[in-house]
Amino acid sequence: MSPPAATISRSRARTRAITRRRRVRLLAALIGGAVIVGVILAMPLFRKAVNDIGGLPMAYSDVIREQAAEKHLDAALIAAVIYAETKFDPRQSSAGAEGLMQILPQTAEFLAHRSGATTFRVSDLGTPGVNIAYGSYYLRYLLDEYHGSEMLALAAYNGGETNVNRWISTARDEGRTLTVTTIPFSQTRAYVEKVMGAQRDYRRAYPSQLGYQ
């Protein structure tokens, strides 16, 4: 005997309901899987964003602290110069400057001669520790030349002593003082402003790494 029509209808309804539930569960699983995959794929980008927060990379902090103490420099100043020059990604410039602090071979040879180094080779500038040592020595030399003025030392680091001396002389003849805003070279002016701003930021961002704590 055939089952009643009402029984058949209820059975079909249950089957459709079960099918719908299975489809919902399958869809939810697919969506969940897609979300998980998306998160996994996005992880490297997220990590990169975290590492770039503030735009202040940091490396070789031990060397920076050591050179700052030895040369009587602000460690954040050294870090800021490296940031402005290479952002801690050493390379050779189109002008031939080398390494983290972008030191020209002729400048390095002058510094080596002045410091009494006898085994220096230009290729040594590719070694981070050597490069930071020579860059720090150059900063100390320029600070001494300009009576402790970080602004003038940084202008000379970027624009050269000859230009800075001429700018100082011109400003003196005109009865004024050379300031950051009156540096004639826009590139050097922007460089000095960038380093001095980064110096403050590095002090705040890396107090323990740079020896302030």
PDB file of C-alpha atoms in Angstrom:
ATOM      1  CA  MET A   1       0.000   0.000   0.000  1.00  0.00           C
ATOM      2  CA  SER A   2       1.335   3.482  -0.916  1.00  0.00           C
ATOM      3  CA  PRO A   3       2.100   5.943   1.940  1.00  0.00           C
ATOM      4  CA  PRO A   4      -0.331   8.830   2.390  1.00  0.00           C
ATOM      5  CA  ALA A   5       0.360  11.986   0.416  1.00  0.00           C
ATOM      6  CA  ALA A   6       0.849  13.978   3.663  1.00  0.00           C
ATOM      7  CA  THR A   7       3.623  11.582   4.766  1.00  0.00           C
ATOM      8  CA  ILE A   8       5.361  11.930   1.408  1.00  0.00           C
ATOM      9  CA  SER A   9       5.101  15.714   1.623  1.00  0.00           C
ATOM     10  CA  ARG A  10       6.606  15.767   5.147  1.00  0.00           C
ATOM     11  CA  SER A  11       9.442  13.458   4.057  1.00  0.00           C
ATOM     12  CA  ARG A  12      10.242  15.679   1.102  1.00  0.00           C
ATOM     13  CA  ALA A  13      10.207  18.757   3.343  1.00  0.00           C
ATOM     14  CA  ARG A  14      12.626  17.077   5.781  1.00  0.00           C
ATOM     15  CA  THR A  15      14.920  16.116   2.891  1.00  0.00           C
ATOM     16  CA  ARG A  16      14.895  19.686   1.560  1.00  0.00           C
ATOM     17  CA  ALA A  17      15.613  21.046   5.054  1.00  0.00           C
ATOM     18  CA  ILE A  18      18.514  18.639   5.544  1.00  0.00           C
ATOM     19  CA  THR A  19      19.892  19.584   2.113  1.00  0.00           C
ATOM     20  CA  ARG A  20      19.618  23.310   2.947  1.00  0.00           C
ATOM     21  CA  ARG A  21      21.418  22.802   6.274  1.00  0.00           C
ATOM     22  CA  ARG A  22      24.204  20.886   4.544  1.00  0.00           C
ATOM     23  CA  ARG A  23      24.563  23.650   1.967  1.00  0.00           C
ATOM     24  CA  VAL A  24      24.698  26.306   4.696  1.00  0.00           C
ATOM     25  CA  ARG A  25      27.358  24.345   6.608  1.00  0.00           C
ATOM     26  CA  LEU A  26      29.386  23.842   3.407  1.00  0.00           C
ATOM     27  CA  LEU A  27      29.131  27.530   2.526  1.00  0.00           C
ATOM     28  CA  ALA A  28      30.157  28.520   6.056  1.00  0.00           C
ATOM     29  CA  ALA A  29      33.146  26.177   5.874  1.00  0.00           C
ATOM     30  CA  LEU A  30      34.177  27.612   2.522  1.00  0.00           C
ATOM     31  CA  ILE A  31      33.863  31.190   3.774  1.00  0.00           C
ATOM     32  CA  GLY A  32      35.766  30.346   6.959  1.00  0.00           C
ATOM     33  CA  GLY A  33      38.497  28.683   4.943  1.00  0.00           C
ATOM     34  CA  ALA A  34      38.749  31.675   2.630  1.00  0.00           C
ATOM     35  CA  VAL A  35      39.053  34.006   5.604  1.00  0.00           C
ATOM     36  CA  ILE A  36      41.801  31.875   7.145  1.00  0.00           C
ATOM     37  CA  VAL A  37      43.680  31.694   3.842  1.00  0.00           C
ATOM     38  CA  GLY A  38      43.303  35.452   3.435  1.00  0.00           C
ATOM     39  CA  VAL A  39      44.682  36.069   6.898  1.00  0.00           C
ATOM     40  CA  ILE A  40      47.628  33.748   6.263  1.00  0.00           C
ATOM     41  CA  LEU A  41      48.402  35.426   2.953  1.00  0.00           C
ATOM     42  CA  ALA A  42      48.133  38.861   4.530  1.00  0.00           C
ATOM     43  CA  MET A  43      50.447  38.034   7.444  1.00  0.00           C
ATOM     44  CA  PRO A  44      53.697  39.005   5.661  1.00  0.00           C
ATOM     45  CA  LEU A  45      52.197  42.340   4.624  1.00  0.00           C
ATOM     46  CA  PHE A  46      50.961  42.929   8.154  1.00  0.00           C
ATOM     47  CA  ARG A  47      54.355  42.121   9.609  1.00  0.00           C
ATOM     48  CA  LYS A  48      55.967  44.485   7.122  1.00  0.00           C
ATOM     49  CA  ALA A  49      53.539  47.256   8.088  1.00  0.00           C
ATOM     50  CA  VAL A  50      54.325  46.725  11.768  1.00  0.00           C
ATOM     51  CA  ASN A  51      58.063  46.818  11.084  1.00  0.00           C
ATOM     52  CA  ASP A  52      57.622  50.053   9.149  1.00  0.00           C
ATOM     53  CA  ILE A  53      55.520  51.854  11.759  1.00  0.00           C
ATOM     54  CA  GLY A  54      56.944  55.321  12.161  1.00  0.00           C
ATOM     55  CA  GLY A  55      59.264  54.769   9.223  1.00  0.00           C
ATOM     56  CA  LEU A  56      62.244  54.424  11.538  1.00  0.00           C
ATOM     57  CA  PRO A  57      64.309  51.303  10.849  1.00  0.00           C
ATOM     58  CA  MET A  58      67.027  50.380  13.315  1.00  0.00           C
ATOM     59  CA  ALA A  59      70.061  48.105  13.093  1.00  0.00           C
ATOM     60  CA  TYR A  60      73.621  47.962  14.441  1.00  0.00           C
ATOM     61  CA  SER A  61      72.538  49.731  17.636  1.00  0.00           C
ATOM     62  CA  ASP A  62      75.507  48.266  19.544  1.00  0.00           C
ATOM     63  CA  VAL A  63      77.939  49.794  17.051  1.00  0.00           C
ATOM     64  CA  ILE A  64      76.077  53.104  17.096  1.00  0.00           C
ATOM     65  CA  ARG A  65      76.184  53.284  20.904  1.00  0.00           C
ATOM     66  CA  GLU A  66      79.858  52.342  20.945  1.00  0.00           C
ATOM     67  CA  GLN A  67      80.805  54.981  18.375  1.00  0.00           C
ATOM     68  CA  ALA A  68      78.647  57.616  20.060  1.00  0.00           C
ATOM     69  CA  ALA A  69      80.444  57.048  23.353  1.00  0.00           C
ATOM     70  CA  GLU A  70      83.881  56.943  21.745  1.00  0.00           C
ATOM     71  CA  LYS A  71      83.360  60.050  19.590  1.00  0.00           C
ATOM     72  CA  HIS A  72      81.256  61.952  22.147  1.00  0.00           C
ATOM     73  CA  LEU A  73      78.250  62.094  19.845  1.00  0.00           C
ATOM     74  CA  ASP A  74      74.512  61.796  20.313  1.00  0.00           C
ATOM     75  CA  ALA A  75      73.667  58.209  19.307  1.00  0.00           C
ATOM     76  CA  ALA A  76      70.386  59.415  17.805  1.00  0.00           C
ATOM     77  CA  LEU A  77      72.340  61.780  15.559  1.00  0.00           C
ATOM     78  CA  ILE A  78      74.325  58.875  14.102  1.00  0.00           C
ATOM     79  CA  ALA A  79      71.129  56.856  13.604  1.00  0.00           C
ATOM     80  CA  ALA A  80      69.426  59.847  11.975  1.00  0.00           C
ATOM     81  CA  VAL A  81      72.286  60.365   9.521  1.00  0.00           C
ATOM     82  CA  ILE A  82      72.160  56.678   8.562  1.00  0.00           C
ATOM     83  CA  TYR A  83      68.392  57.002   8.124  1.00  0.00           C
ATOM     84  CA  ALA A  84      68.727  60.082   5.903  1.00  0.00           C
ATOM     85  CA  GLU A  85      71.511  58.535   3.853  1.00  0.00           C
ATOM     86  CA  THR A  86      70.334  54.943   3.324  1.00  0.00           C
ATOM     87  CA  LYS A  87      67.537  54.031   5.764  1.00  0.00           C
ATOM     88  CA  PHE A  88      69.876  51.267   6.995  1.00  0.00           C
ATOM     89  CA  ASP A  89      69.973  49.713   3.514  1.00  0.00           C
ATOM     90  CA  PRO A  90      73.613  50.186   2.388  1.00  0.00           C
ATOM     91  CA  ARG A  91      74.383  50.765  -1.254  1.00  0.00           C
ATOM     92  CA  GLN A  92      76.705  52.735  -3.491  1.00  0.00           C
ATOM     93  CA  SER A  93      75.428  56.124  -4.659  1.00  0.00           C
ATOM     94  CA  SER A  94      75.750  57.477  -8.190  1.00  0.00           C
ATOM     95  CA  ALA A  95      78.506  59.749  -6.855  1.00  0.00           C
ATOM     96  CA  GLY A  96      80.423  56.750  -5.512  1.00  0.00           C
ATOM     97  CA  ALA A  97      79.561  57.192  -1.808  1.00  0.00           C
ATOM     98  CA  GLU A  98      79.709  53.910   0.064  1.00  0.00           C
ATOM     99  CA  GLY A  99      77.840  52.099   2.811  1.00  0.00           C
ATOM    100  CA  LEU A 100      75.345  52.970   5.506  1.00  0.00           C
ATOM    101  CA  MET A 101      76.562  56.539   6.014  1.00  0.00           C
ATOM    102  CA  GLN A 102      77.381  57.153   2.341  1.00  0.00           C
ATOM    103  CA  ILE A 103      81.033  58.123   2.688  1.00  0.00           C
ATOM    104  CA  LEU A 104      82.967  59.156  -0.414  1.00  0.00           C
ATOM    105  CA  PRO A 105      86.252  57.251  -0.904  1.00  0.00           C
ATOM    106  CA  GLN A 106      88.274  60.489  -0.907  1.00  0.00           C
ATOM    107  CA  THR A 107      86.615  61.587   2.334  1.00  0.00           C
ATOM    108  CA  ALA A 108      87.378  58.210   3.913  1.00  0.00           C
ATOM    109  CA  GLU A 109      91.008  58.410   2.811  1.00  0.00           C
ATOM    110  CA  PHE A 110      91.278  61.904   4.322  1.00  0.00           C
ATOM    111  CA  LEU A 111      89.768  60.626   7.583  1.00  0.00           C
ATOM    112  CA  ALA A 112      92.033  57.568   7.598  1.00  0.00           C
ATOM    113  CA  HIS A 113      95.100  59.759   7.142  1.00  0.00           C
ATOM    114  CA  ARG A 114      93.909  62.199   9.805  1.00  0.00           C
ATOM    115  CA  SER A 115      93.192  59.448  12.321  1.00  0.00           C
ATOM    116  CA  GLY A 116      96.485  57.669  11.683  1.00  0.00           C
ATOM    117  CA  ALA A 117      94.941  54.536  10.169  1.00  0.00           C
ATOM    118  CA  THR A 118      97.502  52.650   8.098  1.00  0.00           C
ATOM    119  CA  THR A 119      95.591  49.606   6.856  1.00  0.00           C
ATOM    120  CA  PHE A 120      92.433  51.281   5.504  1.00  0.00           C
ATOM    121  CA  ARG A 121      91.099  50.225   2.112  1.00  0.00           C
ATOM    122  CA  VAL A 122      88.100  51.786   0.341  1.00  0.00           C
ATOM    123  CA  SER A 123      86.476  48.352   0.174  1.00  0.00           C
ATOM    124  CA  ASP A 124      86.333  48.416   3.997  1.00  0.00           C
ATOM    125  CA  LEU A 125      83.520  50.979   3.751  1.00  0.00           C
ATOM    126  CA  GLY A 126      81.206  48.140   2.812  1.00  0.00           C
ATOM    127  CA  THR A 127      81.574  46.716   6.319  1.00  0.00           C
ATOM    128  CA  PRO A 128      78.829  48.262   8.519  1.00  0.00           C
ATOM    129  CA  GLY A 129      81.026  48.593  11.614  1.00  0.00           C
ATOM    130  CA  VAL A 130      83.819  50.300   9.683  1.00  0.00           C
ATOM    131  CA  ASN A 131      81.402  52.555   7.831  1.00  0.00           C
ATOM    132  CA  ILE A 132      79.693  53.709  11.013  1.00  0.00           C
ATOM    133  CA  ALA A 133      83.084  54.284  12.656  1.00  0.00           C
ATOM    134  CA  TYR A 134      84.275  56.475   9.776  1.00  0.00           C
ATOM    135  CA  GLY A 135      80.930  58.278   9.477  1.00  0.00           C
ATOM    136  CA  SER A 136      80.952  58.992  13.211  1.00  0.00           C
ATOM    137  CA  TYR A 137      84.555  60.197  13.039  1.00  0.00           C
ATOM    138  CA  TYR A 138      83.554  62.541  10.205  1.00  0.00           C
ATOM    139  CA  LEU A 139      80.606  63.889  12.225  1.00  0.00           C
ATOM    140  CA  ARG A 140      82.934  64.530  15.188  1.00  0.00           C
ATOM    141  CA  TYR A 141      85.425  66.285  12.918  1.00  0.00           C
ATOM    142  CA  LEU A 142      82.709  68.517  11.421  1.00  0.00           C
ATOM    143  CA  LEU A 143      81.235  69.347  14.822  1.00  0.00           C
ATOM    144  CA  ASP A 144      84.678  70.432  15.996  1.00  0.00           C
ATOM    145  CA  GLU A 145      85.170  72.491  12.831  1.00  0.00           C
ATOM    146  CA  TYR A 146      81.883  74.319  13.389  1.00  0.00           C
ATOM    147  CA  HIS A 147      82.208  74.763  17.156  1.00  0.00           C
ATOM    148  CA  GLY A 148      79.569  72.173  18.060  1.00  0.00           C
ATOM    149  CA  SER A 149      76.850  73.358  15.664  1.00  0.00           C
ATOM    150  CA  GLU A 150      74.954  70.266  14.549  1.00  0.00           C
ATOM    151  CA  MET A 151      73.171  72.276  11.869  1.00  0.00           C
ATOM    152  CA  LEU A 152      76.414  73.430  10.231  1.00  0.00           C
ATOM    153  CA  ALA A 153      78.031  70.002  10.639  1.00  0.00           C
ATOM    154  CA  LEU A 154      75.106  68.318   8.901  1.00  0.00           C
ATOM    155  CA  ALA A 155      75.086  70.936   6.145  1.00  0.00           C
ATOM    156  CA  ALA A 156      78.785  70.213   5.552  1.00  0.00           C
ATOM    157  CA  TYR A 157      78.198  66.436   5.684  1.00  0.00           C
ATOM    158  CA  ASN A 158      75.772  66.838   2.794  1.00  0.00           C
ATOM    159  CA  GLY A 159      76.927  69.936   0.939  1.00  0.00           C
ATOM    160  CA  GLY A 160      80.636  70.002   1.691  1.00  0.00           C
ATOM    161  CA  GLU A 161      82.776  72.242   3.883  1.00  0.00           C
ATOM    162  CA  THR A 162      83.718  74.577   1.028  1.00  0.00           C
ATOM    163  CA  ASN A 163      80.081  75.476   0.382  1.00  0.00           C
ATOM    164  CA  VAL A 164      79.208  75.852   4.056  1.00  0.00           C
ATOM    165  CA  ASN A 165      82.207  78.101   4.680  1.00  0.00           C
ATOM    166  CA  ARG A 166      81.163  80.278   1.744  1.00  0.00           C
ATOM    167  CA  TRP A 167      77.577  80.488   3.001  1.00  0.00           C
ATOM    168  CA  ILE A 168      78.762  81.470   6.477  1.00  0.00           C
ATOM    169  CA  SER A 169      81.040  84.145   5.024  1.00  0.00           C
ATOM    170  CA  THR A 170      78.261  85.551   2.806  1.00  0.00           C
ATOM    171  CA  ALA A 171      75.815  85.636   5.703  1.00  0.00           C
ATOM    172  CA  ARG A 172      78.387  87.387   7.906  1.00  0.00           C
ATOM    173  CA  ASP A 173      79.061  90.011   5.212  1.00  0.00           C
ATOM    174  CA  GLU A 174      75.328  90.654   4.996  1.00  0.00           C
ATOM    175  CA  GLY A 175      75.075  91.069   8.758  1.00  0.00           C
ATOM    176  CA  ARG A 176      73.096  87.925   9.412  1.00  0.00           C
ATOM    177  CA  THR A 177      73.581  84.392  10.714  1.00  0.00           C
ATOM    178  CA  LEU A 178      73.291  81.314   8.527  1.00  0.00           C
ATOM    179  CA  THR A 179      70.274  79.285   9.618  1.00  0.00           C
ATOM    180  CA  VAL A 180      68.602  76.147   8.319  1.00  0.00           C
ATOM    181  CA  THR A 181      66.027  78.166   6.394  1.00  0.00           C
ATOM    182  CA  THR A 182      68.697  80.313   4.716  1.00  0.00           C
ATOM    183  CA  ILE A 183      70.879  77.458   3.446  1.00  0.00           C
ATOM    184  CA  PRO A 184      71.111  78.227  -0.294  1.00  0.00           C
ATOM    185  CA  PHE A 185      71.032  74.612  -1.536  1.00  0.00           C
ATOM    186  CA  SER A 186      67.485  73.238  -1.295  1.00  0.00           C
ATOM    187  CA  GLN A 187      68.804  69.657  -1.160  1.00  0.00           C
ATOM    188  CA  THR A 188      71.124  70.454   1.749  1.00  0.00           C
ATOM    189  CA  ARG A 189      68.420  72.444   3.515  1.00  0.00           C
ATOM    190  CA  ALA A 190      65.996  69.511   3.215  1.00  0.00           C
ATOM    191  CA  TYR A 191      68.729  67.098   4.343  1.00  0.00           C
ATOM    192  CA  VAL A 192      69.496  69.065   7.513  1.00  0.00           C
ATOM    193  CA  GLU A 193      65.804  69.348   8.378  1.00  0.00           C
ATOM    194  CA  LYS A 194      65.304  65.622   7.763  1.00  0.00           C
ATOM    195  CA  VAL A 195      68.231  64.564   9.953  1.00  0.00           C
ATOM    196  CA  MET A 196      67.348  66.911  12.808  1.00  0.00           C
ATOM    197  CA  GLY A 197      63.742  65.710  12.763  1.00  0.00           C
ATOM    198  CA  ALA A 198      64.804  62.056  12.624  1.00  0.00           C
ATOM    199  CA  GLN A 199      67.241  62.638  15.483  1.00  0.00           C
ATOM    200  CA  ARG A 200      64.352  63.662  17.745  1.00  0.00           C
ATOM    201  CA  ASP A 201      62.244  60.746  16.544  1.00  0.00           C
ATOM    202  CA  TYR A 202      65.003  58.173  17.107  1.00  0.00           C
ATOM    203  CA  ARG A 203      65.536  59.481  20.622  1.00  0.00           C
ATOM    204  CA  ARG A 204      61.874  58.867  21.399  1.00  0.00           C
ATOM    205  CA  ALA A 205      61.485  55.599  19.469  1.00  0.00           C
ATOM    206  CA  TYR A 206      64.643  53.759  20.575  1.00  0.00           C
ATOM    207  CA  PRO A 207      65.668  55.037  24.023  1.00  0.00           C
ATOM    208  CA  SER A 208      67.018  51.710  25.273  1.00  0.00           C
ATOM    209  CA  GLN A 209      68.711  50.659  22.024  1.00  0.00           C
ATOM    210  CA  LEU A 210      70.510  53.983  21.797  1.00  0.00           C
ATOM    211  CA  GLY A 211      71.541  54.051  25.445  1.00  0.00           C
ATOM    212  CA  TYR A 212      69.208  56.657  26.892  1.00  0.00           C
ATOM    213  CA  GLN A 213      67.804  54.256  29.495  1.00  0.00           C
TER     214      GLN A 213
END
